[in-house]
Amino acid sequence: MIRTEELLLNVGPQHPSTHGVFRIIVKLDGEVITEAIPVMGYLHRGTEKLAEDLNYTQIIPYTDRMDYVSAMTTNYALCHAVEKMMGLEVPERAEFMRLIVMELQRIASHLVWWGTYLLDIGAMSPFLFAFRDREIIINLFNELCGARLTYNYMRVGGVKWDAPPGWIEQVRDFIPYMEGKLAEYHNLVSGNEIFLARIQGVGRYDAETAINFGLSGANLRSTGVNWDLRRSKPYSLYDRFEFDVPLGHNGDCFDRYNVRMEEIRQSLRILKQAVAQFPGPGDVMGKVPRVIRPPAGELYVGIESPRGEIGCHIVSKGKAEPYRLKFRRPSFVNLQILPKLLVGETMTNLITILGGIDIVVGEVDC
């Protein structure tokens, strides 16, 4: 056995694979990682502290920046928490709009993950295909709310604007298109022997480990744990629709890949039902006081974002600004398992494991 001198290596700060500035300090014995230390905070904006001086509507744009490839779902987490505290009713048409944009957002987010993941491990074409198809969703959002990334679309009690004429029909047309493209993705990548050699059996952990680390989303369901808040603790209109919760068995990068790809198909299934049941003309904002003041107390709600459970904990003193606001960010929690997964692996597998976890650093550093 050849002994080599221990090497301390900075991986980052870098942008690919984590969609944000992130750094890992690794100790190497040859090619083998003996210790891994994630370093975060490069994008920290103090969102939760800033919120204490803002009214609830002013906080919504800050949630856009927490997860900049899934702003619609973080918008909803805050609005949903305030609505539950105040006992507000959201008009049905507005709730349908919310659900539709959240599922479109889930697909768009997973397309960013799929394209960049394949790019990181050596494939260029999937990146181009993913962003080509994501652009259709971005254009739909741009037509709906005038923005391509940070949407600021949802409001406490409903949504900012109704869908423009023909918008729902465009969503309806997108569904079969994306179903066809998803099949192409599988034909191109999912059975490729080089791709399989890179990710099968890599970054493996069991259900007990996943639960102990507080993992959620695909990182939890890849171990076979059937936990999706849309099904386990239904919110919005999810209890009206039929969809399956994709599960893995081995808890490796390949299972996490398959779970996310199947989640795209299930989101398309939800969208197909939602546009078919979309209600006629009506209000898109409920009866909300001019000044939003949740009653004194505290409340936590969680929803299923593309990366797992994103929760919002509000402590209110009955004022127009929250006394305290805390977000449960799935990327921050999912990140904690990285040192365990990386020790004993080679540098070749570092990016494979990191991309398979799917971390958005803006959400880590909110």
Tab-separated table of C-alpha atoms in Angstrom:
chain	number	residue	atom	x	y	z
A	1	MET	CA	0.000	0.000	0.000
A	2	ILE	CA	1.392	3.398	-1.027
A	3	ARG	CA	1.229	6.051	1.718
A	4	THR	CA	0.727	9.637	0.588
A	5	GLU	CA	0.912	12.909	2.465
A	6	GLU	CA	-2.476	14.259	3.557
A	7	LEU	CA	-3.718	17.048	1.302
A	8	LEU	CA	-6.122	19.835	2.294
A	9	LEU	CA	-8.165	20.933	-0.723
A	10	ASN	CA	-10.684	23.746	-1.149
A	11	VAL	CA	-13.536	22.760	-3.452
A	12	GLY	CA	-14.979	26.180	-4.203
A	13	PRO	CA	-16.345	28.619	-3.517
A	14	GLN	CA	-17.960	27.522	-6.739
A	15	HIS	CA	-21.221	27.827	-8.611
A	16	PRO	CA	-21.959	24.605	-10.529
A	17	SER	CA	-23.902	21.714	-8.985
A	18	THR	CA	-25.181	23.759	-6.050
A	19	HIS	CA	-26.626	26.740	-7.967
A	20	GLY	CA	-25.016	29.169	-5.565
A	21	VAL	CA	-21.722	30.029	-3.898
A	22	PHE	CA	-20.668	27.097	-1.741
A	23	ARG	CA	-17.381	25.711	-0.471
A	24	ILE	CA	-16.257	22.339	0.852
A	25	ILE	CA	-12.918	21.788	2.556
A	26	VAL	CA	-11.803	18.196	1.996
A	27	LYS	CA	-8.879	16.282	3.426
A	28	LEU	CA	-7.466	13.730	1.008
A	29	ASP	CA	-5.367	10.630	1.385
A	30	GLY	CA	-4.457	10.176	-2.232
A	31	GLU	CA	-7.816	10.244	-4.033
A	32	VAL	CA	-9.818	9.205	-0.970
A	33	ILE	CA	-11.666	11.805	1.115
A	34	THR	CA	-10.936	11.405	4.837
A	35	GLU	CA	-12.828	14.490	6.041
A	36	ALA	CA	-15.268	16.955	4.480
A	37	ILE	CA	-16.320	20.280	5.987
A	38	PRO	CA	-19.093	22.285	4.254
A	39	VAL	CA	-18.597	26.051	4.515
A	40	MET	CA	-21.649	28.234	3.951
A	41	GLY	CA	-22.685	31.825	4.480
A	42	TYR	CA	-21.313	33.460	1.335
A	43	LEU	CA	-24.786	34.601	0.281
A	44	HIS	CA	-26.253	35.299	3.704
A	45	ARG	CA	-28.759	38.158	3.534
A	46	GLY	CA	-30.338	38.031	6.994
A	47	THR	CA	-33.829	37.479	5.593
A	48	GLU	CA	-35.333	36.312	8.872
A	49	LYS	CA	-33.981	39.319	10.798
A	50	LEU	CA	-34.960	41.814	8.087
A	51	ALA	CA	-38.519	40.462	8.230
A	52	GLU	CA	-38.940	41.816	11.755
A	53	ASP	CA	-39.042	45.362	10.320
A	54	LEU	CA	-41.300	44.577	7.350
A	55	ASN	CA	-45.012	44.011	7.014
A	56	TYR	CA	-46.100	40.626	5.716
A	57	THR	CA	-46.629	41.718	2.108
A	58	GLN	CA	-43.177	43.324	2.042
A	59	ILE	CA	-41.605	40.014	3.134
A	60	ILE	CA	-42.882	38.120	0.074
A	61	PRO	CA	-40.145	39.387	-2.333
A	62	TYR	CA	-37.508	38.195	0.150
A	63	THR	CA	-38.867	34.662	-0.108
A	64	ASP	CA	-38.222	34.790	-3.875
A	65	ARG	CA	-34.496	35.062	-3.187
A	66	MET	CA	-34.386	32.135	-0.779
A	67	ASP	CA	-34.796	29.558	-3.540
A	68	TYR	CA	-34.220	31.281	-6.833
A	69	VAL	CA	-35.213	28.274	-8.941
A	70	SER	CA	-38.440	27.735	-6.980
A	71	ALA	CA	-39.682	31.151	-5.901
A	72	MET	CA	-43.379	30.282	-6.247
A	73	THR	CA	-43.234	27.612	-3.536
A	74	THR	CA	-41.391	29.843	-1.060
A	75	ASN	CA	-43.961	32.597	-1.753
A	76	TYR	CA	-46.669	30.126	-0.838
A	77	ALA	CA	-45.017	28.948	2.391
A	78	LEU	CA	-45.152	32.439	3.902
A	79	CYS	CA	-48.641	33.324	2.619
A	80	HIS	CA	-50.061	29.983	3.750
A	81	ALA	CA	-48.665	30.448	7.276
A	82	VAL	CA	-50.161	33.947	7.628
A	83	GLU	CA	-53.529	32.775	6.269
A	84	LYS	CA	-53.677	29.935	8.790
A	85	MET	CA	-52.853	32.293	11.655
A	86	MET	CA	-55.603	34.700	10.572
A	87	GLY	CA	-58.143	32.060	9.514
A	88	LEU	CA	-58.439	33.575	6.031
A	89	GLU	CA	-60.317	31.867	3.202
A	90	VAL	CA	-58.678	31.862	-0.221
A	91	PRO	CA	-60.987	31.957	-3.278
A	92	GLU	CA	-61.069	28.691	-5.195
A	93	ARG	CA	-59.836	30.240	-8.434
A	94	ALA	CA	-56.836	31.733	-6.627
A	95	GLU	CA	-56.024	28.388	-4.980
A	96	PHE	CA	-56.131	26.675	-8.372
A	97	MET	CA	-53.736	29.306	-9.736
A	98	ARG	CA	-51.412	28.757	-6.811
A	99	LEU	CA	-51.383	24.986	-7.224
A	100	ILE	CA	-50.794	25.222	-10.984
A	101	VAL	CA	-47.844	27.601	-10.655
A	102	MET	CA	-46.338	25.538	-7.823
A	103	GLU	CA	-46.404	22.356	-9.911
A	104	LEU	CA	-45.028	24.189	-12.950
A	105	GLN	CA	-42.327	25.516	-10.633
A	106	ARG	CA	-41.539	22.001	-9.392
A	107	ILE	CA	-41.018	20.863	-12.985
A	108	ALA	CA	-38.869	23.917	-13.810
A	109	SER	CA	-36.757	23.369	-10.683
A	110	HIS	CA	-36.197	19.698	-11.460
A	111	LEU	CA	-35.219	20.618	-15.027
A	112	VAL	CA	-32.500	22.913	-13.667
A	113	TRP	CA	-31.331	20.061	-11.419
A	114	TRP	CA	-31.386	17.492	-14.255
A	115	GLY	CA	-29.552	19.690	-16.738
A	116	THR	CA	-26.852	20.903	-14.364
A	117	TYR	CA	-26.399	17.468	-12.783
A	118	LEU	CA	-25.688	15.875	-16.148
A	119	LEU	CA	-23.443	18.794	-17.086
A	120	ASP	CA	-21.430	18.348	-13.896
A	121	ILE	CA	-20.777	14.685	-14.587
A	122	GLY	CA	-19.804	15.240	-18.214
A	123	ALA	CA	-22.855	15.477	-20.509
A	124	MET	CA	-23.519	18.725	-22.391
A	125	SER	CA	-26.674	17.996	-24.408
A	126	PRO	CA	-29.067	17.342	-21.456
A	127	PHE	CA	-28.257	20.799	-20.080
A	128	LEU	CA	-29.354	22.418	-23.342
A	129	PHE	CA	-32.498	20.286	-23.595
A	130	ALA	CA	-33.522	20.983	-19.982
A	131	PHE	CA	-33.150	24.739	-20.305
A	132	ARG	CA	-34.943	24.732	-23.654
A	133	ASP	CA	-37.999	23.112	-22.048
A	134	ARG	CA	-37.756	25.123	-18.832
A	135	GLU	CA	-37.925	28.266	-20.937
A	136	ILE	CA	-41.537	27.441	-21.807
A	137	ILE	CA	-42.450	27.513	-18.106
A	138	ILE	CA	-40.444	30.704	-17.556
A	139	ASN	CA	-42.335	32.352	-20.420
A	140	LEU	CA	-45.636	31.279	-18.853
A	141	PHE	CA	-44.588	32.843	-15.552
A	142	ASN	CA	-43.388	35.981	-17.315
A	143	GLU	CA	-46.766	36.337	-19.011
A	144	LEU	CA	-48.537	35.757	-15.698
A	145	CYS	CA	-46.604	38.078	-13.380
A	146	GLY	CA	-44.026	39.981	-15.437
A	147	ALA	CA	-40.932	38.240	-14.050
A	148	ARG	CA	-38.714	35.324	-15.076
A	149	LEU	CA	-37.040	34.333	-11.816
A	150	THR	CA	-38.240	36.236	-8.726
A	151	TYR	CA	-41.984	36.276	-9.210
A	152	ASN	CA	-43.493	37.935	-6.128
A	153	TYR	CA	-46.833	36.597	-7.401
A	154	MET	CA	-48.650	35.287	-4.344
A	155	ARG	CA	-50.376	37.418	-1.761
A	156	VAL	CA	-51.863	36.757	1.661
A	157	GLY	CA	-55.400	35.752	0.725
A	158	GLY	CA	-54.816	34.914	-2.933
A	159	VAL	CA	-52.651	35.935	-5.888
A	160	LYS	CA	-51.600	39.263	-7.353
A	161	TRP	CA	-53.351	38.879	-10.720
A	162	ASP	CA	-55.673	36.500	-12.489
A	163	ALA	CA	-54.445	34.423	-15.418
A	164	PRO	CA	-54.442	36.374	-18.701
A	165	PRO	CA	-56.708	35.164	-21.551
A	166	GLY	CA	-55.450	31.907	-23.054
A	167	TRP	CA	-52.926	31.229	-20.295
A	168	ILE	CA	-54.619	28.103	-18.958
A	169	GLU	CA	-54.846	26.777	-22.526
A	170	GLN	CA	-51.079	27.263	-22.891
A	171	VAL	CA	-50.536	25.236	-19.716
A	172	ARG	CA	-52.832	22.537	-21.122
A	173	ASP	CA	-50.776	22.411	-24.333
A	174	PHE	CA	-47.509	22.215	-22.381
A	175	ILE	CA	-48.485	19.003	-20.569
A	176	PRO	CA	-48.357	16.537	-23.523
A	177	TYR	CA	-45.280	18.317	-24.877
A	178	MET	CA	-43.411	17.827	-21.597
A	179	GLU	CA	-44.575	14.213	-21.291
A	180	GLY	CA	-42.955	13.522	-24.659
A	181	LYS	CA	-39.751	15.303	-23.695
A	182	LEU	CA	-39.559	13.398	-20.405
A	183	ALA	CA	-39.624	10.141	-22.366
A	184	GLU	CA	-36.795	11.509	-24.531
A	185	TYR	CA	-34.774	12.345	-21.418
A	186	HIS	CA	-35.067	8.751	-20.233
A	187	ASN	CA	-34.076	7.398	-23.658
A	188	LEU	CA	-31.075	9.708	-23.776
A	189	VAL	CA	-29.749	9.341	-20.240
A	190	SER	CA	-31.460	6.991	-17.808
A	191	GLY	CA	-30.235	3.742	-19.352
A	192	ASN	CA	-26.830	4.996	-20.490
A	193	GLU	CA	-24.193	2.615	-19.132
A	194	ILE	CA	-21.635	5.380	-18.517
A	195	PHE	CA	-24.211	7.396	-16.573
A	196	LEU	CA	-25.247	4.328	-14.559
A	197	ALA	CA	-21.622	3.541	-13.712
A	198	ARG	CA	-21.223	7.066	-12.366
A	199	ILE	CA	-24.240	7.115	-10.017
A	200	GLN	CA	-25.470	3.612	-9.126
A	201	GLY	CA	-24.506	2.683	-5.571
A	202	VAL	CA	-22.862	6.080	-4.972
A	203	GLY	CA	-23.828	8.224	-1.961
A	204	ARG	CA	-25.912	5.486	-0.404
A	205	TYR	CA	-27.688	5.685	2.964
A	206	ASP	CA	-30.641	3.915	4.580
A	207	ALA	CA	-34.028	5.163	5.813
A	208	GLU	CA	-32.958	5.328	9.467
A	209	THR	CA	-29.980	7.516	8.586
A	210	ALA	CA	-32.160	9.780	6.428
A	211	ILE	CA	-34.665	10.256	9.251
A	212	ASN	CA	-31.953	10.847	11.845
A	213	PHE	CA	-30.458	13.602	9.689
A	214	GLY	CA	-33.883	15.176	9.123
A	215	LEU	CA	-33.760	14.732	5.358
A	216	SER	CA	-36.850	15.452	3.290
A	217	GLY	CA	-37.966	15.489	-0.319
A	218	ALA	CA	-36.326	13.116	-2.792
A	219	ASN	CA	-33.391	12.663	-0.412
A	220	LEU	CA	-35.751	10.995	2.068
A	221	ARG	CA	-38.067	9.227	-0.366
A	222	SER	CA	-35.116	7.617	-2.184
A	223	THR	CA	-34.781	5.321	0.856
A	224	GLY	CA	-38.398	4.139	0.588
A	225	VAL	CA	-39.917	6.449	3.230
A	226	ASN	CA	-43.354	7.469	1.969
A	227	TRP	CA	-43.469	11.081	3.160
A	228	ASP	CA	-44.680	13.868	0.895
A	229	LEU	CA	-46.504	16.739	2.606
A	230	ARG	CA	-48.849	17.110	-0.361
A	231	ARG	CA	-50.138	13.631	0.540
A	232	SER	CA	-49.178	13.181	4.217
A	233	LYS	CA	-50.457	16.586	5.420
A	234	PRO	CA	-52.470	17.959	2.487
A	235	TYR	CA	-52.628	21.706	1.952
A	236	SER	CA	-54.005	23.890	-0.836
A	237	LEU	CA	-56.124	21.631	-3.114
A	238	TYR	CA	-53.835	18.593	-3.234
A	239	ASP	CA	-56.384	16.324	-1.575
A	240	ARG	CA	-58.608	16.712	-4.664
A	241	PHE	CA	-56.123	15.217	-7.106
A	242	GLU	CA	-54.793	11.747	-7.798
A	243	PHE	CA	-51.028	11.345	-7.897
A	244	ASP	CA	-48.416	8.889	-6.681
A	245	VAL	CA	-45.491	9.561	-4.357
A	246	PRO	CA	-42.354	8.212	-6.108
A	247	LEU	CA	-40.143	6.090	-3.873
A	248	GLY	CA	-36.703	4.535	-4.148
A	249	HIS	CA	-35.239	1.530	-2.347
A	250	ASN	CA	-31.459	1.839	-2.183
A	251	GLY	CA	-31.043	5.477	-1.121
A	252	ASP	CA	-28.276	6.092	-3.672
A	253	CYS	CA	-27.785	8.812	-6.294
A	254	PHE	CA	-29.565	6.702	-8.909
A	255	ASP	CA	-32.681	6.375	-6.746
A	256	ARG	CA	-32.675	10.112	-6.081
A	257	TYR	CA	-32.418	10.653	-9.829
A	258	ASN	CA	-35.356	8.350	-10.539
A	259	VAL	CA	-37.510	9.876	-7.784
A	260	ARG	CA	-37.079	13.400	-9.186
A	261	MET	CA	-37.708	12.305	-12.751
A	262	GLU	CA	-40.908	10.545	-11.672
A	263	GLU	CA	-41.912	13.646	-9.696
A	264	ILE	CA	-41.912	15.568	-12.983
A	265	ARG	CA	-44.347	13.036	-14.420
A	266	GLN	CA	-46.565	13.199	-11.330
A	267	SER	CA	-46.577	17.007	-11.464
A	268	LEU	CA	-47.761	16.799	-15.065
A	269	ARG	CA	-50.476	14.415	-13.891
A	270	ILE	CA	-51.610	16.930	-11.247
A	271	LEU	CA	-51.544	19.758	-13.788
A	272	LYS	CA	-53.686	17.767	-16.221
A	273	GLN	CA	-56.375	17.363	-13.555
A	274	ALA	CA	-56.072	20.987	-12.387
A	275	VAL	CA	-56.581	22.553	-15.815
A	276	ALA	CA	-59.502	20.197	-16.470
A	277	GLN	CA	-61.185	21.281	-13.207
A	278	PHE	CA	-60.175	24.941	-13.408
A	279	PRO	CA	-63.116	27.051	-12.185
A	280	GLY	CA	-64.874	29.783	-14.111
A	281	PRO	CA	-64.325	33.521	-13.603
A	282	GLY	CA	-64.176	34.623	-9.990
A	283	ASP	CA	-62.184	36.447	-7.354
A	284	VAL	CA	-58.468	35.811	-6.956
A	285	MET	CA	-58.168	37.673	-3.624
A	286	GLY	CA	-60.061	36.879	-0.460
A	287	LYS	CA	-61.357	39.335	2.117
A	288	VAL	CA	-58.128	40.528	3.671
A	289	PRO	CA	-57.776	43.506	6.058
A	290	ARG	CA	-56.001	46.552	4.666
A	291	VAL	CA	-53.318	46.063	7.309
A	292	ILE	CA	-52.433	42.408	7.897
A	293	ARG	CA	-52.099	41.745	11.631
A	294	PRO	CA	-52.117	38.072	12.630
A	295	PRO	CA	-53.344	37.516	16.195
A	296	ALA	CA	-50.794	37.137	18.971
A	297	GLY	CA	-49.373	33.620	19.077
A	298	GLU	CA	-47.181	31.374	16.976
A	299	LEU	CA	-47.649	28.859	14.206
A	300	TYR	CA	-45.545	26.534	12.060
A	301	VAL	CA	-46.621	25.206	8.672
A	302	GLY	CA	-44.657	23.094	6.221
A	303	ILE	CA	-45.112	22.486	2.502
A	304	GLU	CA	-43.410	20.254	-0.056
A	305	SER	CA	-40.914	22.260	-2.084
A	306	PRO	CA	-38.843	20.663	-4.893
A	307	ARG	CA	-36.055	20.097	-2.350
A	308	GLY	CA	-38.202	18.867	0.530
A	309	GLU	CA	-40.057	20.372	3.451
A	310	ILE	CA	-39.864	24.141	3.614
A	311	GLY	CA	-41.513	25.422	6.769
A	312	CYS	CA	-42.460	28.852	8.053
A	313	HIS	CA	-42.616	29.547	11.802
A	314	ILE	CA	-44.191	32.878	12.720
A	315	VAL	CA	-44.289	34.403	16.190
A	316	SER	CA	-46.787	37.271	16.273
A	317	LYS	CA	-47.470	39.973	18.856
A	318	GLY	CA	-50.576	41.096	16.963
A	319	LYS	CA	-48.683	43.744	15.024
A	320	ALA	CA	-48.229	44.411	11.301
A	321	GLU	CA	-44.681	43.005	11.480
A	322	PRO	CA	-43.737	39.553	12.783
A	323	TYR	CA	-42.045	39.460	16.174
A	324	ARG	CA	-39.964	36.529	14.922
A	325	LEU	CA	-39.861	34.685	11.620
A	326	LYS	CA	-37.996	31.441	11.021
A	327	PHE	CA	-37.865	29.315	7.887
A	328	ARG	CA	-37.133	25.598	7.895
A	329	ARG	CA	-34.990	25.391	4.758
A	330	PRO	CA	-34.711	21.886	3.293
A	331	SER	CA	-31.332	22.538	1.629
A	332	PHE	CA	-29.804	23.641	4.940
A	333	VAL	CA	-31.015	20.440	6.623
A	334	ASN	CA	-30.209	18.110	3.715
A	335	LEU	CA	-26.690	19.547	3.617
A	336	GLN	CA	-25.866	18.094	7.042
A	337	ILE	CA	-25.428	14.559	5.698
A	338	LEU	CA	-22.695	15.554	3.225
A	339	PRO	CA	-19.690	14.960	5.547
A	340	LYS	CA	-20.949	11.434	6.281
A	341	LEU	CA	-21.536	10.660	2.596
A	342	LEU	CA	-18.228	12.032	1.341
A	343	VAL	CA	-15.843	10.357	3.805
A	344	GLY	CA	-14.360	7.283	2.138
A	345	GLU	CA	-15.375	8.378	-1.354
A	346	THR	CA	-13.045	9.529	-4.109
A	347	MET	CA	-12.930	13.041	-5.525
A	348	THR	CA	-14.560	11.663	-8.666
A	349	ASN	CA	-17.721	10.957	-6.691
A	350	LEU	CA	-17.794	14.281	-4.815
A	351	ILE	CA	-19.733	16.181	-7.488
A	352	THR	CA	-21.924	13.142	-8.177
A	353	ILE	CA	-23.008	13.063	-4.525
A	354	LEU	CA	-23.272	16.836	-4.163
A	355	GLY	CA	-25.447	17.246	-7.246
A	356	GLY	CA	-27.573	14.278	-6.236
A	357	ILE	CA	-28.462	15.980	-2.947
A	358	ASP	CA	-29.640	19.086	-4.917
A	359	ILE	CA	-28.798	22.045	-2.710
A	360	VAL	CA	-29.800	25.620	-3.404
A	361	VAL	CA	-27.409	27.789	-1.445
A	362	GLY	CA	-29.627	30.871	-1.500
A	363	GLU	CA	-31.985	28.827	0.650
A	364	VAL	CA	-29.145	27.642	2.904
A	365	ASP	CA	-27.991	31.219	3.490
A	366	CYS	CA	-31.375	32.940	3.777
